[in-house]
Coordinates of C-alpha atoms and ligand atoms in Angstrom, one line a residue:
M1 CA 0.3 -0.1 -0.2
T2 CA 1.2 3.6 -1.0
E3 CA 1.2 5.8 2.3
L4 CA 0.9 9.4 1.4
A5 CA 2.6 12.6 3.6
H6 CA -0.3 14.6 4.0
D7 CA 0.7 17.3 5.9
E8 CA -2.7 19.0 6.7
T9 CA -5.0 16.7 7.6
I10 CA -8.4 16.6 9.4
L11 CA -9.6 13.7 11.4
I12 CA -13.3 12.2 11.0
V13 CA -14.3 10.4 14.3
D14 CA -17.3 8.1 13.4
F15 CA -19.6 7.3 15.6
G16 CA -21.7 5.4 13.3
S17 CA -23.8 8.2 11.2
Q18 CA -25.1 7.2 8.0
V19 CA -23.8 10.2 6.6
T20 CA -20.2 10.5 7.8
Q21 CA -18.9 10.0 4.5
L22 CA -20.7 13.0 3.1
I23 CA -18.5 14.8 6.1
A24 CA -15.6 13.7 4.1
R25 CA -17.0 14.7 0.7
R26 CA -17.5 18.3 2.0
V27 CA -14.0 18.8 3.6
R28 CA -12.0 17.4 0.7
E29 CA -14.1 19.6 -1.1
A30 CA -12.6 22.1 1.1
G31 CA -9.3 21.4 -0.7
V32 CA -8.5 19.6 2.5
Y33 CA -7.2 15.7 3.1
C34 CA -8.8 14.1 5.8
E35 CA -9.7 10.4 6.7
I36 CA -12.3 8.9 8.5
A37 CA -11.6 6.2 11.7
P38 CA -14.0 4.3 14.1
F39 CA -14.4 5.7 17.5
T40 CA -13.0 2.4 18.5
M41 CA -10.1 3.3 16.4
A42 CA -9.5 7.2 16.7
E43 CA -6.7 7.4 19.3
A44 CA -4.4 5.5 16.6
A45 CA -5.4 7.3 13.3
F46 CA -5.0 10.5 15.6
E47 CA -1.1 9.2 16.0
R48 CA -0.6 8.4 12.6
L49 CA -2.1 11.0 10.9
Q50 CA -1.3 14.1 13.3
P51 CA -4.4 15.9 11.9
K52 CA -4.9 20.0 12.4
G53 CA -8.2 19.5 13.8
I54 CA -11.0 17.0 14.7
I55 CA -14.4 16.6 13.2
L56 CA -17.0 14.3 15.8
S57 CA -19.8 12.6 13.7
G58 CA -23.6 12.0 14.2
S59 CA -24.7 8.2 15.2
P60 CA -27.7 6.4 15.4
R61 CA -27.2 6.0 19.3
G62 CA -28.0 8.3 22.2
V63 CA -25.6 9.7 24.4
P64 CA -27.9 9.2 27.5
E65 CA -27.9 5.4 26.5
P66 CA -26.0 2.4 28.5
D67 CA -22.7 1.7 26.2
S68 CA -23.2 4.7 23.8
P69 CA -19.7 5.5 22.0
R70 CA -17.3 7.9 23.2
A71 CA -14.7 10.1 21.6
P72 CA -10.8 9.2 22.8
D73 CA -9.4 11.4 25.7
I74 CA -6.5 12.4 23.2
V75 CA -9.4 14.3 21.1
F76 CA -10.0 16.5 24.5
E77 CA -6.1 16.6 25.4
S78 CA -4.9 17.5 21.7
G79 CA -5.6 21.1 22.1
L80 CA -6.9 20.8 18.5
P81 CA -9.9 22.6 16.9
I82 CA -13.0 20.3 17.5
L83 CA -16.1 20.9 15.3
G84 CA -19.0 17.7 16.8
I85 CA -21.7 17.5 14.9
C86 CA -25.2 16.2 16.1
Y87 CA -24.0 13.2 18.5
G88 CA -20.8 14.6 18.2
Q89 CA -22.1 18.2 19.8
Q90 CA -23.5 16.2 22.5
V91 CA -21.0 13.3 23.0
M92 CA -18.4 16.4 23.4
T93 CA -20.6 18.4 25.9
H94 CA -21.6 15.2 27.8
Q95 CA -17.2 14.3 27.9
L96 CA -16.6 17.7 29.2
G97 CA -18.8 18.1 31.9
G98 CA -22.2 18.9 30.4
T99 CA -25.5 17.6 30.1
V100 CA -27.9 15.9 27.6
E101 CA -31.0 14.6 27.9
T102 CA -33.0 12.4 26.0
G103 CA -35.9 13.8 23.8
H104 CA -37.3 10.1 22.2
G105 CA -40.8 10.1 22.5
T106 CA -41.5 13.5 23.6
A107 CA -43.5 16.0 22.1
E108 CA -40.9 18.8 22.5
G109 CA -38.0 16.5 22.0
G110 CA -36.7 15.4 18.8
E111 CA -36.4 17.3 15.5
F112 CA -36.2 15.9 12.4
G113 CA -36.0 17.7 8.9
R114 CA -35.8 21.0 7.8
A115 CA -35.5 22.9 10.8
F116 CA -34.3 27.3 10.8
L117 CA -32.0 28.4 13.4
T118 CA -31.4 32.1 14.4
V119 CA -27.7 33.7 14.7
T120 CA -27.4 34.9 18.1
K121 CA -23.8 35.9 18.3
A122 CA -20.8 36.3 15.8
C123 CA -19.1 33.0 15.7
A124 CA -15.8 31.7 13.8
L125 CA -17.9 29.0 12.1
F126 CA -19.9 31.6 10.5
D127 CA -17.3 34.1 9.1
G128 CA -18.2 35.6 5.9
M129 CA -22.0 33.9 5.8
W130 CA -24.0 34.3 8.3
E131 CA -24.7 37.1 10.5
V132 CA -26.5 38.0 14.3
G133 CA -30.3 38.4 13.7
E134 CA -30.0 36.2 10.8
R135 CA -32.4 33.1 10.0
H136 CA -31.1 30.0 8.0
Q137 CA -32.4 27.2 7.0
V138 CA -30.6 23.8 8.5
W139 CA -31.5 20.1 8.5
M140 CA -31.8 18.6 11.9
S141 CA -32.3 15.0 13.0
H142 CA -31.7 14.1 16.6
G143 CA -34.0 12.7 19.1
D144 CA -31.8 13.8 22.3
K145 CA -30.5 17.3 22.7
V146 CA -28.0 19.5 25.2
T147 CA -29.4 20.9 28.0
K148 CA -26.2 22.1 29.5
F149 CA -23.8 23.2 27.8
A150 CA -19.7 22.6 29.7
D151 CA -17.9 25.5 31.0
G152 CA -16.6 27.8 28.4
F153 CA -19.3 27.2 25.8
D154 CA -22.0 30.2 24.7
I155 CA -24.7 29.7 22.5
V156 CA -24.2 31.2 19.1
A157 CA -27.6 29.7 17.3
T158 CA -30.8 28.4 18.3
S159 CA -33.7 27.1 16.8
D160 CA -37.1 26.3 18.1
G161 CA -36.6 22.6 18.7
A162 CA -32.8 23.2 19.7
P163 CA -32.1 26.0 21.7
F164 CA -28.1 24.9 22.0
A165 CA -28.5 24.7 17.8
V166 CA -25.0 26.3 17.2
I167 CA -22.6 26.0 20.7
A168 CA -18.9 27.4 20.5
D169 CA -16.0 27.8 22.7
E170 CA -13.7 30.5 20.7
K171 CA -10.9 30.5 23.0
R172 CA -10.4 26.4 23.0
A173 CA -11.9 26.6 19.3
Y174 CA -14.7 23.5 19.8
Y175 CA -17.7 23.8 18.4
G176 CA -20.9 22.2 18.2
T177 CA -23.8 22.1 15.5
Q178 CA -26.8 20.4 16.9
F179 CA -27.9 20.4 13.1
H180 CA -25.8 18.5 10.0
P181 CA -24.0 20.6 8.0
E182 CA -22.9 18.0 5.9
V183 CA -26.0 17.1 4.2
V184 CA -27.2 19.3 0.9
H185 CA -30.5 20.2 2.9
T186 CA -28.2 22.9 4.8
P187 CA -27.0 25.1 2.0
D188 CA -24.4 26.5 3.5
G189 CA -22.9 23.4 5.4
A190 CA -20.4 23.4 2.9
R191 CA -19.4 26.7 3.6
L192 CA -19.4 26.4 7.2
I193 CA -17.4 23.1 7.5
S194 CA -14.9 25.0 4.8
N195 CA -14.6 28.1 7.6
F196 CA -13.7 25.3 10.2
V197 CA -10.8 23.4 8.3
R198 CA -9.2 26.4 6.3
H199 CA -9.8 29.4 9.0
I200 CA -10.5 27.7 12.3
C201 CA -7.7 24.6 11.5
G202 CA -5.6 26.5 9.3
C203 CA -5.3 24.3 6.4
S204 CA -4.5 26.2 3.4
G205 CA -6.9 24.0 1.0
E206 CA -4.6 23.3 -1.5
W207 CA -5.1 19.3 -1.6
T208 CA -6.2 19.4 -5.5
M209 CA -6.0 16.4 -7.3
G210 CA -3.1 18.1 -9.7
A211 CA -1.4 17.9 -6.0
Y212 CA -2.5 14.5 -5.4
R213 CA -1.4 13.2 -8.6
D214 CA 1.9 14.2 -8.3
A215 CA 2.5 12.9 -4.5
Q216 CA 1.5 9.7 -5.8
I217 CA 3.6 9.6 -8.7
K218 CA 6.5 9.5 -6.3
A219 CA 4.9 7.3 -3.5
I220 CA 4.5 4.8 -6.4
R221 CA 8.2 5.1 -7.5
E222 CA 9.2 4.7 -3.9
Q223 CA 7.2 2.1 -3.1
V224 CA 7.9 0.0 -7.0
G225 CA 12.0 1.2 -7.3
D226 CA 12.5 -1.1 -10.2
G227 CA 10.2 -3.6 -9.7
K228 CA 7.5 -5.1 -12.5
V229 CA 3.7 -4.2 -11.5
I230 CA 1.1 -6.0 -13.3
C231 CA -2.6 -4.4 -13.5
G232 CA -5.8 -6.3 -14.5
L233 CA -8.2 -3.9 -16.6
S234 CA -11.6 -4.6 -16.1
G235 CA -12.9 -1.8 -19.1
G236 CA -14.0 0.2 -15.6
V237 CA -12.8 3.8 -15.2
D238 CA -10.8 3.0 -11.8
S239 CA -8.6 0.5 -13.0
A240 CA -8.1 2.3 -16.1
V241 CA -7.3 5.6 -13.9
A242 CA -5.1 3.5 -11.5
A243 CA -2.9 2.2 -14.5
V244 CA -2.6 5.4 -16.4
L245 CA -1.3 6.9 -12.8
I246 CA 1.2 3.8 -12.3
H247 CA 2.0 4.0 -16.1
E248 CA 3.0 7.3 -15.4
A249 CA 4.9 7.4 -12.6
I250 CA 6.9 4.1 -13.6
G251 CA 6.6 3.7 -17.8
D252 CA 6.9 0.2 -19.2
Q253 CA 7.8 -1.1 -15.5
L254 CA 3.7 -1.7 -16.1
T255 CA 2.0 -4.3 -18.1
C256 CA -2.0 -4.3 -18.0
V257 CA -3.7 -7.1 -19.0
F258 CA -7.3 -7.3 -19.9
V259 CA -9.2 -10.3 -20.0
D260 CA -11.6 -10.2 -22.5
H261 CA -14.4 -12.6 -21.0
G262 CA -16.6 -11.8 -24.1
L263 CA -19.3 -10.1 -21.9
M264 CA -18.6 -6.8 -22.4
R265 CA -20.7 -4.4 -24.2
M266 CA -20.9 -3.3 -27.5
A267 CA -17.3 -2.1 -28.7
E268 CA -16.0 -1.9 -25.2
A269 CA -13.1 -4.3 -25.9
E270 CA -11.8 -2.3 -28.8
Q271 CA -12.5 0.8 -26.7
V272 CA -10.0 -0.2 -24.0
V273 CA -7.4 -1.6 -26.2
G274 CA -7.5 1.6 -28.2
L275 CA -7.1 3.7 -25.8
F276 CA -4.2 2.1 -23.9
R277 CA -2.4 0.7 -26.5
G278 CA -3.1 3.7 -29.3
H279 CA -3.4 6.5 -27.0
Y280 CA -1.5 6.1 -24.0
N281 CA 1.1 2.9 -25.4
I282 CA 0.8 1.1 -22.3
P283 CA 2.2 -2.5 -22.9
L284 CA -1.3 -4.2 -22.9
V285 CA -2.1 -8.0 -23.2
H286 CA -5.3 -8.5 -24.6
V287 CA -6.5 -11.9 -23.8
D288 CA -9.3 -13.2 -25.8
A289 CA -11.1 -15.8 -23.2
E290 CA -14.5 -15.7 -24.8
D291 CA -14.8 -19.1 -25.4
L292 CA -13.4 -20.0 -22.5
F293 CA -16.2 -18.2 -20.7
L294 CA -19.2 -19.3 -22.7
S295 CA -18.3 -22.8 -22.8
G296 CA -18.1 -22.6 -18.8
L297 CA -20.6 -20.9 -18.9
A298 CA -23.0 -23.7 -20.7
G299 CA -25.7 -25.3 -19.3
L300 CA -25.5 -23.2 -15.8
D301 CA -28.5 -21.0 -15.1
D302 CA -27.7 -20.3 -11.1
P303 CA -27.1 -16.7 -10.9
E304 CA -24.1 -17.9 -7.9
M305 CA -23.0 -20.5 -9.9
K306 CA -22.6 -18.2 -12.6
R307 CA -21.0 -15.2 -10.7
K308 CA -18.3 -17.9 -9.1
F309 CA -17.5 -19.7 -12.0
I310 CA -16.5 -16.4 -13.9
G311 CA -14.7 -15.0 -10.8
K312 CA -12.5 -18.3 -10.6
T313 CA -12.0 -18.4 -14.2
F314 CA -10.6 -14.5 -14.7
I315 CA -8.5 -15.4 -11.7
E316 CA -7.1 -18.6 -13.8
V317 CA -6.6 -16.4 -16.9
F318 CA -5.1 -14.0 -15.2
E319 CA -2.5 -15.7 -13.5
E320 CA -1.6 -17.6 -16.8
E321 CA -1.0 -14.9 -18.4
A322 CA 1.1 -13.1 -15.6
G323 CA 3.4 -16.4 -15.8
N324 CA 3.6 -15.6 -19.8
I325 CA 5.2 -12.2 -19.1
G326 CA 7.4 -13.5 -16.7
G327 CA 5.7 -12.7 -13.4
A328 CA 5.5 -9.3 -11.7
D329 CA 6.3 -8.4 -7.9
F330 CA 3.4 -6.2 -7.7
L331 CA -0.3 -6.4 -8.4
A332 CA -2.0 -3.1 -9.1
Q333 CA -5.7 -2.5 -8.4
G334 CA -8.3 0.3 -8.4
T335 CA -9.5 0.0 -4.7
L336 CA -11.4 3.0 -3.6
Y337 CA -11.6 4.5 -0.4
P338 CA -15.1 3.4 0.4
D339 CA -13.7 -0.1 0.1
V340 CA -11.4 0.6 3.3
I341 CA -13.1 2.1 5.5
E342 CA -14.3 0.6 8.6
S343 CA -17.3 2.4 9.2
V344 CA -19.0 1.5 12.6
S345 CA -21.9 -0.5 12.2
F346 CA -24.9 -0.4 14.8
T347 CA -27.0 -2.7 12.9
G348 CA -25.2 -5.8 14.3
G349 CA -24.6 -9.4 13.2
P350 CA -22.7 -10.5 9.9
S351 CA -24.2 -9.4 6.9
V352 CA -25.7 -11.8 4.5
T353 CA -24.2 -12.4 1.1
I354 CA -26.7 -10.9 -1.5
K355 CA -24.4 -11.7 -4.5
S356 CA -20.8 -13.1 -4.4
H357 CA -19.0 -9.5 -6.4
H358 CA -16.1 -10.4 -8.9
N359 CA -13.6 -7.9 -9.7
V360 CA -10.2 -8.5 -9.3
G361 CA -10.2 -8.9 -5.5
G362 CA -9.5 -12.8 -5.3
L363 CA -5.9 -12.3 -6.8
P364 CA -3.8 -10.8 -4.3
E365 CA -4.0 -13.9 -1.6
R366 CA -3.6 -16.6 -4.6
M367 CA -0.8 -14.4 -6.3
N368 CA 1.5 -13.6 -3.3
M369 CA 2.5 -10.1 -4.8
E370 CA 2.4 -6.7 -2.7
L371 CA -0.2 -4.6 -3.7
V372 CA 0.0 -1.0 -5.6
E373 CA -2.9 0.5 -4.8
P374 CA -3.0 4.4 -5.9
L375 CA -6.5 5.5 -5.5
R376 CA -7.4 3.9 -1.9
E377 CA -7.9 7.2 -0.4
L378 CA -10.1 8.3 -3.4
F379 CA -14.1 8.9 -3.5
K380 CA -15.6 8.0 -6.7
D381 CA -16.0 11.6 -8.4
E382 CA -12.5 12.3 -7.2
V383 CA -11.8 9.0 -9.3
R384 CA -13.2 10.8 -12.2
E385 CA -11.4 13.9 -11.6
L386 CA -8.1 12.5 -11.3
G387 CA -9.0 11.0 -14.7
R388 CA -9.4 14.0 -16.3
E389 CA -6.3 15.2 -14.6
L390 CA -4.7 12.2 -16.5
G391 CA -6.0 13.3 -19.6
L392 CA -8.5 10.3 -20.1
P393 CA -11.5 11.3 -22.3
D394 CA -14.8 12.7 -20.2
A395 CA -16.7 9.9 -22.4
F396 CA -14.6 7.5 -20.3
V397 CA -14.2 8.8 -17.2
G398 CA -17.5 9.4 -16.6
R399 CA -19.0 5.8 -17.7
H400 CA -21.8 4.6 -15.8
P401 CA -20.6 1.4 -13.6
F402 CA -20.5 -2.1 -15.1
P403 CA -20.2 -4.8 -13.1
G404 CA -17.0 -7.4 -13.1
P405 CA -19.5 -10.5 -14.8
G406 CA -20.5 -8.6 -17.5
L407 CA -23.4 -9.2 -19.3
A408 CA -23.9 -12.5 -17.9
I409 CA -25.7 -11.3 -15.0
R410 CA -28.0 -9.1 -17.3
I411 CA -29.2 -12.4 -18.8
P412 CA -31.1 -14.2 -16.5
G413 CA -30.4 -18.1 -16.9
E414 CA -28.0 -19.4 -19.1
V415 CA -25.9 -17.4 -20.9
T416 CA -25.4 -18.1 -25.0
K417 CA -23.2 -15.8 -27.5
E418 CA -26.3 -15.7 -29.4
K419 CA -27.8 -13.9 -26.4
C420 CA -24.8 -12.0 -25.6
D421 CA -24.8 -10.5 -29.3
I422 CA -28.6 -9.7 -28.7
L423 CA -28.2 -8.2 -25.7
R424 CA -25.4 -5.8 -26.8
K425 CA -27.4 -4.7 -29.8
A426 CA -30.4 -3.9 -27.5
D427 CA -28.5 -2.2 -25.0
A428 CA -26.5 0.2 -27.4
I429 CA -29.3 1.7 -28.9
Y430 CA -30.9 2.3 -25.1
L431 CA -27.3 4.2 -24.4
E432 CA -27.5 5.8 -27.8
E433 CA -30.7 7.1 -26.6
I434 CA -30.0 8.3 -23.4
R435 CA -27.0 10.2 -24.4
N436 CA -29.1 11.9 -27.6
A437 CA -31.4 12.8 -25.0
G438 CA -28.6 14.6 -22.5
L439 CA -29.8 11.8 -19.7
Y440 CA -26.7 10.2 -19.2
D441 CA -25.3 12.2 -16.7
A442 CA -28.1 12.5 -14.7
I443 CA -28.5 8.5 -14.5
W444 CA -26.4 6.2 -12.0
Q445 CA -26.5 3.5 -14.5
A446 CA -28.6 2.4 -17.2
F447 CA -28.7 -0.8 -19.0
A448 CA -30.8 -3.1 -20.9
V449 CA -31.3 -6.8 -19.7
L450 CA -32.3 -10.1 -22.1
L451 CA -35.4 -12.0 -20.3
P452 CA -35.6 -15.9 -20.7
V453 CA -39.0 -15.1 -21.6
R454 CA -40.6 -15.6 -25.1
T455 CA -43.8 -13.7 -26.4
V456 CA -46.0 -13.6 -28.9
G457 CA -46.0 -10.3 -31.1
V458 CA -47.0 -9.7 -34.9
M459 CA -44.6 -8.0 -37.2
G460 CA -45.8 -6.7 -40.5
D461 CA -48.8 -9.6 -41.2
A462 CA -46.2 -12.3 -39.6
R463 CA -46.4 -13.8 -35.9
T464 CA -43.4 -13.6 -34.2
Y465 CA -42.2 -15.8 -30.9
D466 CA -39.3 -13.9 -29.4
S467 CA -37.6 -12.4 -26.7
V468 CA -38.7 -9.7 -23.9
C469 CA -36.0 -7.0 -23.3
G470 CA -35.8 -5.1 -19.6
L471 CA -34.8 -1.9 -19.7
R472 CA -33.5 -0.8 -16.3
A473 CA -32.0 3.0 -15.3
V474 CA -31.1 4.4 -12.0
T475 CA -30.0 7.3 -9.9
S476 CA -28.3 6.8 -7.0
V477 CA -24.9 7.8 -4.8
D478 CA -23.2 4.8 -4.5
G479 CA -25.1 1.5 -5.4
M480 CA -26.0 0.7 -2.1
T481 CA -29.8 2.2 -2.3
A482 CA -30.8 3.3 -5.9
D483 CA -34.1 5.1 -7.4
V484 CA -36.1 4.4 -10.7
Y485 CA -34.9 6.9 -13.2
P486 CA -38.4 8.9 -14.2
F487 CA -38.0 8.6 -17.6
E488 CA -41.1 10.4 -20.1
S489 CA -43.0 7.6 -21.7
A490 CA -42.3 9.1 -24.7
F491 CA -38.7 8.3 -24.5
L492 CA -39.7 4.7 -23.6
Q493 CA -41.7 4.4 -26.3
N494 CA -39.2 5.3 -28.8
V495 CA -36.6 3.2 -27.5
A496 CA -39.0 0.5 -27.4
T497 CA -39.8 0.8 -30.9
R498 CA -36.5 1.3 -32.1
I499 CA -35.2 -1.9 -30.1
I500 CA -38.2 -4.1 -31.8
N501 CA -37.4 -3.0 -35.1
E502 CA -34.0 -2.9 -34.9
V503 CA -32.8 -6.1 -33.2
K504 CA -33.8 -9.6 -34.2
G505 CA -34.7 -11.5 -31.3
I506 CA -36.4 -8.9 -29.3
N507 CA -40.2 -8.5 -30.0
R508 CA -41.2 -6.7 -26.7
V509 CA -39.8 -4.4 -24.0
V510 CA -40.5 -3.8 -20.7
Y511 CA -39.3 -0.6 -18.2
D512 CA -37.8 -2.1 -14.4
Y513 CA -40.0 0.2 -11.6
T514 CA -38.1 -1.6 -8.9
S515 CA -35.6 0.4 -6.8
K516 CA -33.2 -1.2 -4.2
P517 CA -34.1 -1.9 -2.1
P518 CA -36.2 -3.9 -2.5
G519 CA -34.5 -5.1 -5.8
T520 CA -30.8 -5.1 -6.3
I521 CA -29.7 -2.8 -9.6
E522 CA -28.3 -5.4 -11.1
W523 CA -30.6 -8.7 -12.2
E524 CA -28.6 -11.5 -11.2
Ligands
XMP601 P1 -26.7 -4.7 -7.1 O1 -26.9 -5.4 -8.5 O2 -26.0 -5.7 -5.9 O3 -25.0 -3.8 -7.5 O4 -27.4 -4.0 -6.7 C1 -24.7 -2.4 -6.7 C2 -23.5 -2.0 -7.8 O5 -22.3 -3.2 -8.0 C3 -22.4 -3.6 -8.9 N1 -21.8 -4.7 -9.4 C4 -20.6 -5.3 -9.5 N2 -19.5 -4.5 -9.4 N3 -18.4 -6.8 -9.6 C5 -18.4 -5.5 -9.9 O6 -17.3 -5.1 -9.9 C6 -19.8 -7.6 -9.8 O7 -19.8 -8.7 -9.5 C7 -21.1 -7.0 -9.5 N4 -21.8 -7.0 -8.7 C8 -23.1 -5.8 -9.3 C9 -23.5 -3.1 -9.8 O8 -23.5 -2.9 -11.6 C10 -23.7 -2.0 -9.3 O9 -23.0 -0.7 -9.5

């Protein structure tokens, strides 16, 4: 793993709020690097990061509850500025000697949703944005509230439900907000967080993608020395950005391997090969393994069996190719920050496996190589920004996510080459229409699905008996939950007409209205 020296870091102590990641997003948007650490590991993170300020997150728990989480003492002993958000405000108050009472179930207790606060006193958090006497919209979501603040604090803003909407001890640079500045429903929240990290903690705000790229190039060179690196390309944005960055750092010490399983979308394999070999001149081994994958998929109709076969075969092919190029010392991966954050879960219990995910995740243990993961500190949209910084075309960087097992999980039941070809055509028409309508960037993921169902239709004067194509489009922030994209019906009718007219083998088109949960985004 590459370690980066970030001179100016903010530590976010996570108490398990649903929106802790948004705090990190806002801090980084202010040009300041930050990391999230669960409260149980915050002390170690503090030692490692030597932060310039600390933010305490919200939590589904309540401070008055027995065994609810606390911040480690180092937070208050460090002498650093602190911003406590919601639970963070309450736990800070409690740990510094104030009182927090539960409001659950009482009429005057909790406050949820949009609220208005009134600024009662000037405060460094409000610099350049809020004046005394003004009212501002914020987003509240709390059951408990501070009823007596700790010594040294003043009220600087109040709301009807939270008399201590914002409290401040300017001498120690301790601040607490009862509302959530990190969510978009608090319109000035991003500026408030920027005020905290830049003006109050004194961070310069120079953490940009350009600076990140330069620092990573240095770190990759140091880690790799004159060793050889191998990188599996999936056709997705993350592995592509990682590969281009590593190539910039170490040139031809990097070899990319693109295992083409024949389950890619229309013209996708050609695009990847053209971009890497043609445009970037990166050594690329293109393995055409379509026959191997499709022959192994023959007769498999169980979704998990299909996923497991594809994952296992991918690893075998990748290993063989790594051997063919004479082996490598390092394996590069496009692991992102959300995959490495150990967020606190208060739901308890082991999570059930909904789907066996296939990416290159199984490789490191098998191949006994050290990992190079230059994106492990970035969020998805930051990776896109870095991709642009590295000169990757916008159309490539902005692509919708595409799953490792490819079209196989969009063809419920047995996968055949014929079905893949039909689906590729329908999918290409759907995406072309979405792009033409200017909707591509408003959608998280859109794709066609080929159903294992045949229905009767009539074309010209003849009877048809062909397959049904499903269309899916969702909006999402992270793929964990998703809403259906509400197309105009004229748009869908046009896509349906084109698919039925232009794709032989499909005579009916349906639109999938299932959100996630209860559905998943992919069909298998
Ligand atoms: P689901 O279908 O679980 O998908 O709602 C959530 C997101 O994950 C993608 N996905 C995968 N990505 N390997 C991947 O790299 C996989 O095996 C895989 N399965 C699903 C899916 O496209 C969506 O963005």
